[in-house]
Amino acid sequence: MPFLSRRGRSSRLAPELDDADLGKLLKRLVSTARSSTAGTADLCVAQIARLLREEPDDFDRRAHRLSVLAGFLHESYLPATWAKREPRNADALVLRSWADLEQGRSAGGLADAAAVWKRCLLAAELAPQDPTPWVVMLNVARVEGYARTDVFGVWNEIVARDRWHREAYLSMLAYLSPQEAGSLPQLLEFVDSVRTHMPANAPCAAVELTAHVMQYHSAVARGGAMGLLAGNHWRGPQAAELLDRARVTWPQPSFFSHAAAVADLNLLAYALTAAGRRRESVPVFEAIDGKVTDWPWRSDGDPLAVFESARAKAG
């Protein structure tokens, strides 16, 4: 399975990040999926259900686990099997919907967006406090190009349940970017509104830095003189101040507590590298501890190779 690929002893692609229980489940799914018997399917479903029942009110960790499982299983029959077997189990419905969403992203559109939407509404009815069904709906609306009023309506449902939901903020950031349905002024306005009120260690703390990386990538993609000068973005006062602050606070062991903290550290290490601040990135690479995320490293080539090169140059 590509999600569990390794290179050497020092680093590996780790979609589970720091979630050891999720990592163990992914390994078990690999080993049990080699036989496609009914008993194997039952075992896999039971293992997934058990993990998702843990910490039911930790919506941040639930979203992380469901997103990783959906990406891992989007070509598998397991999500559909579980949802068919337990049609009123909110976890089964959300996993099936998120897996369909990932499949749709790969294909350029969902096979049956209306069915996914209906399934999410049922999951939201069965688990009214959980923002996760609405998070899936937000991304369905993005993939399918739904009306802006629908997108913001779903967004309001999410933040009413979880004020600083990481996946939701990153999804809205992408939606408001020039690459989707927005523009650079709209993206910057969204970031400014978030930055004003957001706690420094909120699960969505990386929204501002993500926006800067998106702008940097946009400049690189233009090529020519603009591409050659893309690194100047990090010398701007807002970007430089953000890096100054994040490099000190983010790597501290007690600063972040959300499930995707390691992903945010990968983003920070990438940004410091792009800014030419390699020596300052050393503590960040140490905090990452070899757990590599696909994005943003893949923007510059093979993610493991780019990560290892950046870490070696920092050292």
PDB file of C-alpha atoms in Angstrom:
ATOM      1  CA  MET A   1       0.000   0.000   0.000  1.00  0.00           C
ATOM      2  CA  PRO A   2       1.451   3.438  -0.928  1.00  0.00           C
ATOM      3  CA  PHE A   3       0.374   5.026   2.353  1.00  0.00           C
ATOM      4  CA  LEU A   4       2.761   2.774   4.253  1.00  0.00           C
ATOM      5  CA  SER A   5       5.743   3.031   1.947  1.00  0.00           C
ATOM      6  CA  ARG A   6       9.135   3.669   3.521  1.00  0.00           C
ATOM      7  CA  ARG A   7      12.504   4.863   2.423  1.00  0.00           C
ATOM      8  CA  GLY A   8      15.454   4.070   4.608  1.00  0.00           C
ATOM      9  CA  ARG A   9      15.270   4.153   8.376  1.00  0.00           C
ATOM     10  CA  SER A  10      15.153   7.886   8.945  1.00  0.00           C
ATOM     11  CA  SER A  11      11.827   8.957   7.442  1.00  0.00           C
ATOM     12  CA  ARG A  12       8.600   7.560   6.057  1.00  0.00           C
ATOM     13  CA  LEU A  13       5.291   8.732   4.685  1.00  0.00           C
ATOM     14  CA  ALA A  14       3.053   8.637   7.742  1.00  0.00           C
ATOM     15  CA  PRO A  15      -0.589   9.538   7.040  1.00  0.00           C
ATOM     16  CA  GLU A  16      -1.492   8.502  10.587  1.00  0.00           C
ATOM     17  CA  LEU A  17       0.982  11.107  11.912  1.00  0.00           C
ATOM     18  CA  ASP A  18       1.256  10.709  15.705  1.00  0.00           C
ATOM     19  CA  ASP A  19      -1.859   8.537  16.000  1.00  0.00           C
ATOM     20  CA  ALA A  20      -0.298   5.204  16.994  1.00  0.00           C
ATOM     21  CA  ASP A  21      -3.657   3.395  17.202  1.00  0.00           C
ATOM     22  CA  LEU A  22      -4.560   4.507  13.688  1.00  0.00           C
ATOM     23  CA  GLY A  23      -1.142   3.416  12.433  1.00  0.00           C
ATOM     24  CA  LYS A  24      -1.608  -0.033  13.947  1.00  0.00           C
ATOM     25  CA  LEU A  25      -5.029  -0.322  12.314  1.00  0.00           C
ATOM     26  CA  LEU A  26      -3.651   0.570   8.878  1.00  0.00           C
ATOM     27  CA  LYS A  27      -1.030  -2.149   9.225  1.00  0.00           C
ATOM     28  CA  ARG A  28      -3.680  -4.678  10.271  1.00  0.00           C
ATOM     29  CA  LEU A  29      -5.851  -3.701   7.317  1.00  0.00           C
ATOM     30  CA  VAL A  30      -2.927  -4.355   4.977  1.00  0.00           C
ATOM     31  CA  SER A  31      -2.296  -7.795   6.429  1.00  0.00           C
ATOM     32  CA  THR A  32      -5.949  -8.884   6.648  1.00  0.00           C
ATOM     33  CA  ALA A  33      -6.900  -7.550   3.224  1.00  0.00           C
ATOM     34  CA  ARG A  34      -4.693 -10.130   1.508  1.00  0.00           C
ATOM     35  CA  SER A  35      -7.577 -12.599   1.830  1.00  0.00           C
ATOM     36  CA  SER A  36     -10.982 -11.419   0.607  1.00  0.00           C
ATOM     37  CA  THR A  37     -13.220 -13.778   2.571  1.00  0.00           C
ATOM     38  CA  ALA A  38     -16.394 -12.723   4.362  1.00  0.00           C
ATOM     39  CA  GLY A  39     -14.656 -13.363   7.664  1.00  0.00           C
ATOM     40  CA  THR A  40     -11.854 -10.998   6.691  1.00  0.00           C
ATOM     41  CA  ALA A  41     -14.356  -8.254   5.844  1.00  0.00           C
ATOM     42  CA  ASP A  42     -16.092  -8.741   9.193  1.00  0.00           C
ATOM     43  CA  LEU A  43     -12.774  -8.481  11.026  1.00  0.00           C
ATOM     44  CA  CYS A  44     -11.734  -5.326   9.188  1.00  0.00           C
ATOM     45  CA  VAL A  45     -15.085  -3.643   9.778  1.00  0.00           C
ATOM     46  CA  ALA A  46     -14.976  -4.551  13.474  1.00  0.00           C
ATOM     47  CA  GLN A  47     -11.485  -3.080  13.817  1.00  0.00           C
ATOM     48  CA  ILE A  48     -12.489   0.155  12.068  1.00  0.00           C
ATOM     49  CA  ALA A  49     -15.665   0.486  14.121  1.00  0.00           C
ATOM     50  CA  ARG A  50     -13.763  -0.065  17.361  1.00  0.00           C
ATOM     51  CA  LEU A  51     -11.263   2.703  16.584  1.00  0.00           C
ATOM     52  CA  LEU A  52     -13.965   5.197  15.591  1.00  0.00           C
ATOM     53  CA  ARG A  53     -15.883   4.550  18.813  1.00  0.00           C
ATOM     54  CA  GLU A  54     -12.920   5.791  20.844  1.00  0.00           C
ATOM     55  CA  GLU A  55     -13.128   9.384  22.050  1.00  0.00           C
ATOM     56  CA  PRO A  56     -16.459  10.106  20.310  1.00  0.00           C
ATOM     57  CA  ASP A  57     -16.453  13.769  21.392  1.00  0.00           C
ATOM     58  CA  ASP A  58     -12.951  14.494  20.078  1.00  0.00           C
ATOM     59  CA  PHE A  59     -14.168  15.749  16.718  1.00  0.00           C
ATOM     60  CA  ASP A  60     -10.689  16.797  15.631  1.00  0.00           C
ATOM     61  CA  ARG A  61      -9.271  13.292  16.045  1.00  0.00           C
ATOM     62  CA  ARG A  62     -12.384  11.691  14.513  1.00  0.00           C
ATOM     63  CA  ALA A  63     -11.956  13.817  11.399  1.00  0.00           C
ATOM     64  CA  HIS A  64      -8.283  12.904  11.157  1.00  0.00           C
ATOM     65  CA  ARG A  65      -8.971   9.190  11.497  1.00  0.00           C
ATOM     66  CA  LEU A  66     -11.888   9.218   9.062  1.00  0.00           C
ATOM     67  CA  SER A  67      -9.964  11.218   6.462  1.00  0.00           C
ATOM     68  CA  VAL A  68      -6.987   8.853   6.600  1.00  0.00           C
ATOM     69  CA  LEU A  69      -9.191   5.736   6.504  1.00  0.00           C
ATOM     70  CA  ALA A  70     -11.214   7.158   3.621  1.00  0.00           C
ATOM     71  CA  GLY A  71      -8.065   7.857   1.624  1.00  0.00           C
ATOM     72  CA  PHE A  72      -6.733   4.408   2.437  1.00  0.00           C
ATOM     73  CA  LEU A  73      -9.979   2.577   1.594  1.00  0.00           C
ATOM     74  CA  HIS A  74     -11.477   4.659  -1.220  1.00  0.00           C
ATOM     75  CA  GLU A  75     -10.941   1.823  -3.718  1.00  0.00           C
ATOM     76  CA  SER A  76     -11.990  -0.888  -1.246  1.00  0.00           C
ATOM     77  CA  TYR A  77     -15.387  -2.508  -0.855  1.00  0.00           C
ATOM     78  CA  LEU A  78     -15.216  -2.225   2.948  1.00  0.00           C
ATOM     79  CA  PRO A  79     -16.843   1.217   3.441  1.00  0.00           C
ATOM     80  CA  ALA A  80     -19.807   0.282   1.252  1.00  0.00           C
ATOM     81  CA  THR A  81     -20.091  -3.124   2.919  1.00  0.00           C
ATOM     82  CA  TRP A  82     -20.217  -1.587   6.388  1.00  0.00           C
ATOM     83  CA  ALA A  83     -22.724   1.113   5.439  1.00  0.00           C
ATOM     84  CA  LYS A  84     -24.991  -1.443   3.771  1.00  0.00           C
ATOM     85  CA  ARG A  85     -24.809  -3.722   6.802  1.00  0.00           C
ATOM     86  CA  GLU A  86     -25.495  -0.903   9.291  1.00  0.00           C
ATOM     87  CA  PRO A  87     -27.509   1.744   7.410  1.00  0.00           C
ATOM     88  CA  ARG A  88     -28.169   3.790  10.560  1.00  0.00           C
ATOM     89  CA  ASN A  89     -24.630   3.790  11.935  1.00  0.00           C
ATOM     90  CA  ALA A  90     -23.307   7.348  11.636  1.00  0.00           C
ATOM     91  CA  ASP A  91     -19.648   6.226  11.543  1.00  0.00           C
ATOM     92  CA  ALA A  92     -20.348   3.773   8.726  1.00  0.00           C
ATOM     93  CA  LEU A  93     -22.272   6.391   6.752  1.00  0.00           C
ATOM     94  CA  VAL A  94     -19.573   9.037   7.123  1.00  0.00           C
ATOM     95  CA  LEU A  95     -16.733   6.672   6.214  1.00  0.00           C
ATOM     96  CA  ARG A  96     -18.615   5.494   3.115  1.00  0.00           C
ATOM     97  CA  SER A  97     -19.339   9.106   2.140  1.00  0.00           C
ATOM     98  CA  TRP A  98     -15.767  10.261   2.693  1.00  0.00           C
ATOM     99  CA  ALA A  99     -14.431   7.290   0.726  1.00  0.00           C
ATOM    100  CA  ASP A 100     -16.794   8.180  -2.132  1.00  0.00           C
ATOM    101  CA  LEU A 101     -15.547  11.758  -1.909  1.00  0.00           C
ATOM    102  CA  GLU A 102     -11.921  10.636  -2.240  1.00  0.00           C
ATOM    103  CA  GLN A 103     -12.847   8.444  -5.185  1.00  0.00           C
ATOM    104  CA  GLY A 104     -14.634  11.405  -6.764  1.00  0.00           C
ATOM    105  CA  ARG A 105     -11.627  13.654  -6.299  1.00  0.00           C
ATOM    106  CA  SER A 106      -9.500  11.126  -8.151  1.00  0.00           C
ATOM    107  CA  ALA A 107     -12.059  10.840 -10.939  1.00  0.00           C
ATOM    108  CA  GLY A 108     -12.821  14.552 -11.264  1.00  0.00           C
ATOM    109  CA  GLY A 109     -16.356  14.232  -9.911  1.00  0.00           C
ATOM    110  CA  LEU A 110     -18.553  12.035  -7.748  1.00  0.00           C
ATOM    111  CA  ALA A 111     -20.456   9.169  -9.353  1.00  0.00           C
ATOM    112  CA  ASP A 112     -23.584  10.007  -7.319  1.00  0.00           C
ATOM    113  CA  ALA A 113     -23.172  13.238  -5.378  1.00  0.00           C
ATOM    114  CA  ALA A 114     -26.850  13.326  -4.412  1.00  0.00           C
ATOM    115  CA  ALA A 115     -26.563   9.932  -2.713  1.00  0.00           C
ATOM    116  CA  VAL A 116     -23.472  11.026  -0.791  1.00  0.00           C
ATOM    117  CA  TRP A 117     -25.224  14.230   0.288  1.00  0.00           C
ATOM    118  CA  LYS A 118     -28.308  12.309   1.446  1.00  0.00           C
ATOM    119  CA  ARG A 119     -26.142   9.848   3.368  1.00  0.00           C
ATOM    120  CA  CYS A 120     -24.348  12.703   5.140  1.00  0.00           C
ATOM    121  CA  LEU A 121     -27.647  14.322   6.096  1.00  0.00           C
ATOM    122  CA  LEU A 122     -28.750  11.049   7.670  1.00  0.00           C
ATOM    123  CA  ALA A 123     -25.449  10.780   9.554  1.00  0.00           C
ATOM    124  CA  ALA A 124     -25.909  14.358  10.782  1.00  0.00           C
ATOM    125  CA  GLU A 125     -29.391  13.447  11.990  1.00  0.00           C
ATOM    126  CA  LEU A 126     -28.090  10.371  13.821  1.00  0.00           C
ATOM    127  CA  ALA A 127     -25.167  12.287  15.406  1.00  0.00           C
ATOM    128  CA  PRO A 128     -26.416  15.888  15.629  1.00  0.00           C
ATOM    129  CA  GLN A 129     -23.413  17.226  17.589  1.00  0.00           C
ATOM    130  CA  ASP A 130     -20.794  15.810  15.223  1.00  0.00           C
ATOM    131  CA  PRO A 131     -19.493  18.244  12.566  1.00  0.00           C
ATOM    132  CA  THR A 132     -17.894  15.448  10.510  1.00  0.00           C
ATOM    133  CA  PRO A 133     -20.843  14.739   8.174  1.00  0.00           C
ATOM    134  CA  TRP A 134     -20.963  18.452   7.392  1.00  0.00           C
ATOM    135  CA  VAL A 135     -17.215  18.477   6.689  1.00  0.00           C
ATOM    136  CA  VAL A 136     -17.755  15.808   4.042  1.00  0.00           C
ATOM    137  CA  MET A 137     -20.651  17.814   2.607  1.00  0.00           C
ATOM    138  CA  LEU A 138     -18.470  20.930   2.443  1.00  0.00           C
ATOM    139  CA  ASN A 139     -15.958  19.065   0.308  1.00  0.00           C
ATOM    140  CA  VAL A 140     -18.673  17.511  -1.840  1.00  0.00           C
ATOM    141  CA  ALA A 141     -19.962  21.020  -2.519  1.00  0.00           C
ATOM    142  CA  ARG A 142     -16.460  22.084  -3.560  1.00  0.00           C
ATOM    143  CA  VAL A 143     -15.871  19.121  -5.873  1.00  0.00           C
ATOM    144  CA  GLU A 144     -19.286  19.443  -7.495  1.00  0.00           C
ATOM    145  CA  GLY A 145     -19.277  23.239  -7.756  1.00  0.00           C
ATOM    146  CA  TYR A 146     -22.401  23.824  -5.681  1.00  0.00           C
ATOM    147  CA  ALA A 147     -23.779  27.322  -5.190  1.00  0.00           C
ATOM    148  CA  ARG A 148     -21.912  29.640  -2.850  1.00  0.00           C
ATOM    149  CA  THR A 149     -24.932  29.865  -0.538  1.00  0.00           C
ATOM    150  CA  ASP A 150     -24.827  26.066  -0.105  1.00  0.00           C
ATOM    151  CA  VAL A 151     -21.114  26.122   0.697  1.00  0.00           C
ATOM    152  CA  PHE A 152     -21.448  28.831   3.333  1.00  0.00           C
ATOM    153  CA  GLY A 153     -24.562  27.202   4.747  1.00  0.00           C
ATOM    154  CA  VAL A 154     -22.623  24.000   5.374  1.00  0.00           C
ATOM    155  CA  TRP A 155     -19.669  25.989   6.732  1.00  0.00           C
ATOM    156  CA  ASN A 156     -21.940  27.607   9.316  1.00  0.00           C
ATOM    157  CA  GLU A 157     -23.164  24.183  10.435  1.00  0.00           C
ATOM    158  CA  ILE A 158     -19.571  23.061  11.032  1.00  0.00           C
ATOM    159  CA  VAL A 159     -18.349  26.042  13.043  1.00  0.00           C
ATOM    160  CA  ALA A 160     -21.526  25.961  15.132  1.00  0.00           C
ATOM    161  CA  ARG A 161     -20.420  22.510  16.302  1.00  0.00           C
ATOM    162  CA  ASP A 162     -16.617  22.945  16.365  1.00  0.00           C
ATOM    163  CA  ARG A 163     -15.381  26.546  16.256  1.00  0.00           C
ATOM    164  CA  TRP A 164     -11.820  25.777  15.123  1.00  0.00           C
ATOM    165  CA  HIS A 165     -12.239  22.625  13.025  1.00  0.00           C
ATOM    166  CA  ARG A 166      -8.985  22.154  11.143  1.00  0.00           C
ATOM    167  CA  GLU A 167     -10.278  20.323   8.074  1.00  0.00           C
ATOM    168  CA  ALA A 168     -13.127  22.798   7.636  1.00  0.00           C
ATOM    169  CA  TYR A 169     -10.865  25.856   7.721  1.00  0.00           C
ATOM    170  CA  LEU A 170      -8.402  24.354   5.261  1.00  0.00           C
ATOM    171  CA  SER A 171     -11.282  23.394   2.967  1.00  0.00           C
ATOM    172  CA  MET A 172     -12.692  26.919   3.016  1.00  0.00           C
ATOM    173  CA  LEU A 173      -9.228  28.325   2.377  1.00  0.00           C
ATOM    174  CA  ALA A 174      -8.955  26.180  -0.749  1.00  0.00           C
ATOM    175  CA  TYR A 175     -12.500  27.065  -1.817  1.00  0.00           C
ATOM    176  CA  LEU A 176     -11.819  30.820  -1.579  1.00  0.00           C
ATOM    177  CA  SER A 177      -8.523  30.574  -3.486  1.00  0.00           C
ATOM    178  CA  PRO A 178      -8.159  31.639  -7.135  1.00  0.00           C
ATOM    179  CA  GLN A 179      -7.732  27.962  -8.059  1.00  0.00           C
ATOM    180  CA  GLU A 180     -11.343  27.221  -7.041  1.00  0.00           C
ATOM    181  CA  ALA A 181     -14.243  29.633  -6.602  1.00  0.00           C
ATOM    182  CA  GLY A 182     -12.542  32.678  -5.103  1.00  0.00           C
ATOM    183  CA  SER A 183      -9.724  35.152  -5.584  1.00  0.00           C
ATOM    184  CA  LEU A 184      -6.576  36.259  -3.813  1.00  0.00           C
ATOM    185  CA  PRO A 185      -8.376  39.159  -2.040  1.00  0.00           C
ATOM    186  CA  GLN A 186     -11.078  36.768  -0.810  1.00  0.00           C
ATOM    187  CA  LEU A 187      -8.465  34.301   0.424  1.00  0.00           C
ATOM    188  CA  LEU A 188      -6.564  37.032   2.281  1.00  0.00           C
ATOM    189  CA  GLU A 189      -9.767  38.437   3.769  1.00  0.00           C
ATOM    190  CA  PHE A 190     -10.635  34.985   5.111  1.00  0.00           C
ATOM    191  CA  VAL A 191      -7.169  34.571   6.629  1.00  0.00           C
ATOM    192  CA  ASP A 192      -7.347  38.018   8.249  1.00  0.00           C
ATOM    193  CA  SER A 193     -10.735  37.231   9.788  1.00  0.00           C
ATOM    194  CA  VAL A 194      -9.408  33.956  11.200  1.00  0.00           C
ATOM    195  CA  ARG A 195      -6.137  35.389  12.485  1.00  0.00           C
ATOM    196  CA  THR A 196      -7.931  38.086  14.477  1.00  0.00           C
ATOM    197  CA  HIS A 197      -9.791  35.689  16.770  1.00  0.00           C
ATOM    198  CA  MET A 198      -8.078  32.295  16.525  1.00  0.00           C
ATOM    199  CA  PRO A 199      -6.080  30.955  19.499  1.00  0.00           C
ATOM    200  CA  ALA A 200      -2.403  30.533  18.600  1.00  0.00           C
ATOM    201  CA  ASN A 201      -2.533  26.769  19.228  1.00  0.00           C
ATOM    202  CA  ALA A 202      -5.936  26.071  17.671  1.00  0.00           C
ATOM    203  CA  PRO A 203      -6.283  22.977  15.442  1.00  0.00           C
ATOM    204  CA  CYS A 204      -6.582  25.317  12.448  1.00  0.00           C
ATOM    205  CA  ALA A 205      -3.503  27.358  13.399  1.00  0.00           C
ATOM    206  CA  ALA A 206      -1.803  26.458  10.106  1.00  0.00           C
ATOM    207  CA  VAL A 207      -4.419  28.222   7.962  1.00  0.00           C
ATOM    208  CA  GLU A 208      -2.362  31.406   7.669  1.00  0.00           C
ATOM    209  CA  LEU A 209       0.856  29.561   6.825  1.00  0.00           C
ATOM    210  CA  THR A 210      -1.024  27.377   4.329  1.00  0.00           C
ATOM    211  CA  ALA A 211      -2.193  30.538   2.560  1.00  0.00           C
ATOM    212  CA  HIS A 212       1.401  31.780   2.328  1.00  0.00           C
ATOM    213  CA  VAL A 213       2.573  28.451   0.885  1.00  0.00           C
ATOM    214  CA  MET A 214      -0.259  28.601  -1.651  1.00  0.00           C
ATOM    215  CA  GLN A 215       0.843  32.096  -2.717  1.00  0.00           C
ATOM    216  CA  TYR A 216       4.463  30.944  -2.937  1.00  0.00           C
ATOM    217  CA  HIS A 217       3.474  27.962  -5.092  1.00  0.00           C
ATOM    218  CA  SER A 218       1.412  30.237  -7.330  1.00  0.00           C
ATOM    219  CA  ALA A 219       4.434  32.465  -7.917  1.00  0.00           C
ATOM    220  CA  VAL A 220       6.669  29.461  -8.652  1.00  0.00           C
ATOM    221  CA  ALA A 221       4.106  28.093 -11.117  1.00  0.00           C
ATOM    222  CA  ARG A 222       4.110  31.328 -13.118  1.00  0.00           C
ATOM    223  CA  GLY A 223       7.720  30.685 -14.069  1.00  0.00           C
ATOM    224  CA  GLY A 224       9.995  33.243 -15.627  1.00  0.00           C
ATOM    225  CA  ALA A 225      11.090  36.168 -13.488  1.00  0.00           C
ATOM    226  CA  MET A 226       8.103  35.679 -11.174  1.00  0.00           C
ATOM    227  CA  GLY A 227       9.140  32.104 -10.507  1.00  0.00           C
ATOM    228  CA  LEU A 228      12.768  33.044  -9.910  1.00  0.00           C
ATOM    229  CA  LEU A 229      11.734  35.686  -7.398  1.00  0.00           C
ATOM    230  CA  ALA A 230       9.122  33.540  -5.637  1.00  0.00           C
ATOM    231  CA  GLY A 231      11.357  33.192  -2.579  1.00  0.00           C
ATOM    232  CA  ASN A 232      10.962  36.912  -1.954  1.00  0.00           C
ATOM    233  CA  HIS A 233       7.457  36.176  -0.712  1.00  0.00           C
ATOM    234  CA  TRP A 234       8.936  34.982   2.578  1.00  0.00           C
ATOM    235  CA  ARG A 235      10.714  38.301   3.110  1.00  0.00           C
ATOM    236  CA  GLY A 236       7.420  40.166   3.301  1.00  0.00           C
ATOM    237  CA  PRO A 237       6.626  41.437   6.807  1.00  0.00           C
ATOM    238  CA  GLN A 238       3.583  39.232   7.421  1.00  0.00           C
ATOM    239  CA  ALA A 239       5.234  36.033   6.194  1.00  0.00           C
ATOM    240  CA  ALA A 240       8.488  36.729   8.033  1.00  0.00           C
ATOM    241  CA  GLU A 241       6.693  37.585  11.272  1.00  0.00           C
ATOM    242  CA  LEU A 242       4.620  34.404  11.025  1.00  0.00           C
ATOM    243  CA  LEU A 243       7.724  32.260  10.521  1.00  0.00           C
ATOM    244  CA  ASP A 244       9.479  34.020  13.413  1.00  0.00           C
ATOM    245  CA  ARG A 245       6.580  33.209  15.715  1.00  0.00           C
ATOM    246  CA  ALA A 246       5.813  29.681  14.506  1.00  0.00           C
ATOM    247  CA  ARG A 247       9.405  28.394  14.538  1.00  0.00           C
ATOM    248  CA  VAL A 248       9.621  29.198  18.259  1.00  0.00           C
ATOM    249  CA  THR A 249       6.215  27.977  19.448  1.00  0.00           C
ATOM    250  CA  TRP A 250       5.073  25.165  17.145  1.00  0.00           C
ATOM    251  CA  PRO A 251       7.899  22.660  17.837  1.00  0.00           C
ATOM    252  CA  GLN A 252       7.390  22.867  21.606  1.00  0.00           C
ATOM    253  CA  PRO A 253       6.021  19.485  22.802  1.00  0.00           C
ATOM    254  CA  SER A 254       3.176  21.017  24.817  1.00  0.00           C
ATOM    255  CA  PHE A 255       2.110  23.710  22.346  1.00  0.00           C
ATOM    256  CA  PHE A 256      -0.124  21.753  19.953  1.00  0.00           C
ATOM    257  CA  SER A 257      -2.522  18.999  20.997  1.00  0.00           C
ATOM    258  CA  HIS A 258      -4.557  18.435  17.826  1.00  0.00           C
ATOM    259  CA  ALA A 259      -4.297  15.219  15.806  1.00  0.00           C
ATOM    260  CA  ALA A 260      -2.599  16.708  12.740  1.00  0.00           C
ATOM    261  CA  ALA A 261       0.081  18.698  14.579  1.00  0.00           C
ATOM    262  CA  VAL A 262       2.841  16.789  12.755  1.00  0.00           C
ATOM    263  CA  ALA A 263       1.326  17.829   9.418  1.00  0.00           C
ATOM    264  CA  ASP A 264       1.533  21.454  10.509  1.00  0.00           C
ATOM    265  CA  LEU A 265       5.164  20.959  11.502  1.00  0.00           C
ATOM    266  CA  ASN A 266       5.882  19.518   8.039  1.00  0.00           C
ATOM    267  CA  LEU A 267       4.333  22.652   6.559  1.00  0.00           C
ATOM    268  CA  LEU A 268       6.478  24.880   8.772  1.00  0.00           C
ATOM    269  CA  ALA A 269       9.683  22.986   7.907  1.00  0.00           C
ATOM    270  CA  TYR A 270       8.844  23.327   4.210  1.00  0.00           C
ATOM    271  CA  ALA A 271       8.172  27.070   4.537  1.00  0.00           C
ATOM    272  CA  LEU A 272      11.391  27.710   6.457  1.00  0.00           C
ATOM    273  CA  THR A 273      13.299  25.774   3.794  1.00  0.00           C
ATOM    274  CA  ALA A 274      11.649  27.744   0.984  1.00  0.00           C
ATOM    275  CA  ALA A 275      12.495  30.962   2.835  1.00  0.00           C
ATOM    276  CA  GLY A 276      16.162  29.973   3.038  1.00  0.00           C
ATOM    277  CA  ARG A 277      15.997  29.794   6.847  1.00  0.00           C
ATOM    278  CA  ARG A 278      17.454  26.306   7.013  1.00  0.00           C
ATOM    279  CA  ARG A 279      19.307  26.541  10.300  1.00  0.00           C
ATOM    280  CA  GLU A 280      16.135  27.751  12.036  1.00  0.00           C
ATOM    281  CA  SER A 281      14.278  24.706  10.707  1.00  0.00           C
ATOM    282  CA  VAL A 282      16.443  22.193  12.629  1.00  0.00           C
ATOM    283  CA  PRO A 283      14.212  22.052  15.761  1.00  0.00           C
ATOM    284  CA  VAL A 284      11.174  21.657  13.520  1.00  0.00           C
ATOM    285  CA  PHE A 285      12.665  18.689  11.691  1.00  0.00           C
ATOM    286  CA  GLU A 286      13.567  17.178  15.056  1.00  0.00           C
ATOM    287  CA  ALA A 287       9.963  17.562  16.245  1.00  0.00           C
ATOM    288  CA  ILE A 288       8.689  15.912  13.046  1.00  0.00           C
ATOM    289  CA  ASP A 289      10.776  12.846  13.927  1.00  0.00           C
ATOM    290  CA  GLY A 290      10.742  11.429  10.403  1.00  0.00           C
ATOM    291  CA  LYS A 291       6.927  11.405  10.002  1.00  0.00           C
ATOM    292  CA  VAL A 292       6.564  12.880   6.522  1.00  0.00           C
ATOM    293  CA  THR A 293       3.396  14.213   4.902  1.00  0.00           C
ATOM    294  CA  ASP A 294       2.804  14.053   1.169  1.00  0.00           C
ATOM    295  CA  TRP A 295       1.934  17.771   0.916  1.00  0.00           C
ATOM    296  CA  PRO A 296       3.615  20.221   0.621  1.00  0.00           C
ATOM    297  CA  TRP A 297       6.813  18.289  -0.133  1.00  0.00           C
ATOM    298  CA  ARG A 298       5.348  16.695  -3.270  1.00  0.00           C
ATOM    299  CA  SER A 299       5.141  20.141  -4.847  1.00  0.00           C
ATOM    300  CA  ASP A 300       8.899  19.938  -5.396  1.00  0.00           C
ATOM    301  CA  GLY A 301       9.153  16.259  -6.385  1.00  0.00           C
ATOM    302  CA  ASP A 302       9.163  12.952  -4.559  1.00  0.00           C
ATOM    303  CA  PRO A 303       8.067  13.911  -1.009  1.00  0.00           C
ATOM    304  CA  LEU A 304      10.500  11.672   0.869  1.00  0.00           C
ATOM    305  CA  ALA A 305      13.437  12.690  -1.286  1.00  0.00           C
ATOM    306  CA  VAL A 306      12.603  16.396  -0.974  1.00  0.00           C
ATOM    307  CA  PHE A 307      12.081  16.090   2.787  1.00  0.00           C
ATOM    308  CA  GLU A 308      15.359  14.255   3.339  1.00  0.00           C
ATOM    309  CA  SER A 309      17.268  16.708   1.182  1.00  0.00           C
ATOM    310  CA  ALA A 310      15.841  19.671   3.082  1.00  0.00           C
ATOM    311  CA  ARG A 311      16.573  18.084   6.443  1.00  0.00           C
ATOM    312  CA  ALA A 312      20.154  17.233   5.415  1.00  0.00           C
ATOM    313  CA  LYS A 313      20.799  20.804   4.257  1.00  0.00           C
ATOM    314  CA  ALA A 314      19.353  22.155   7.508  1.00  0.00           C
ATOM    315  CA  GLY A 315      21.654  19.902   9.509  1.00  0.00           C
TER     316      GLY A 315
END
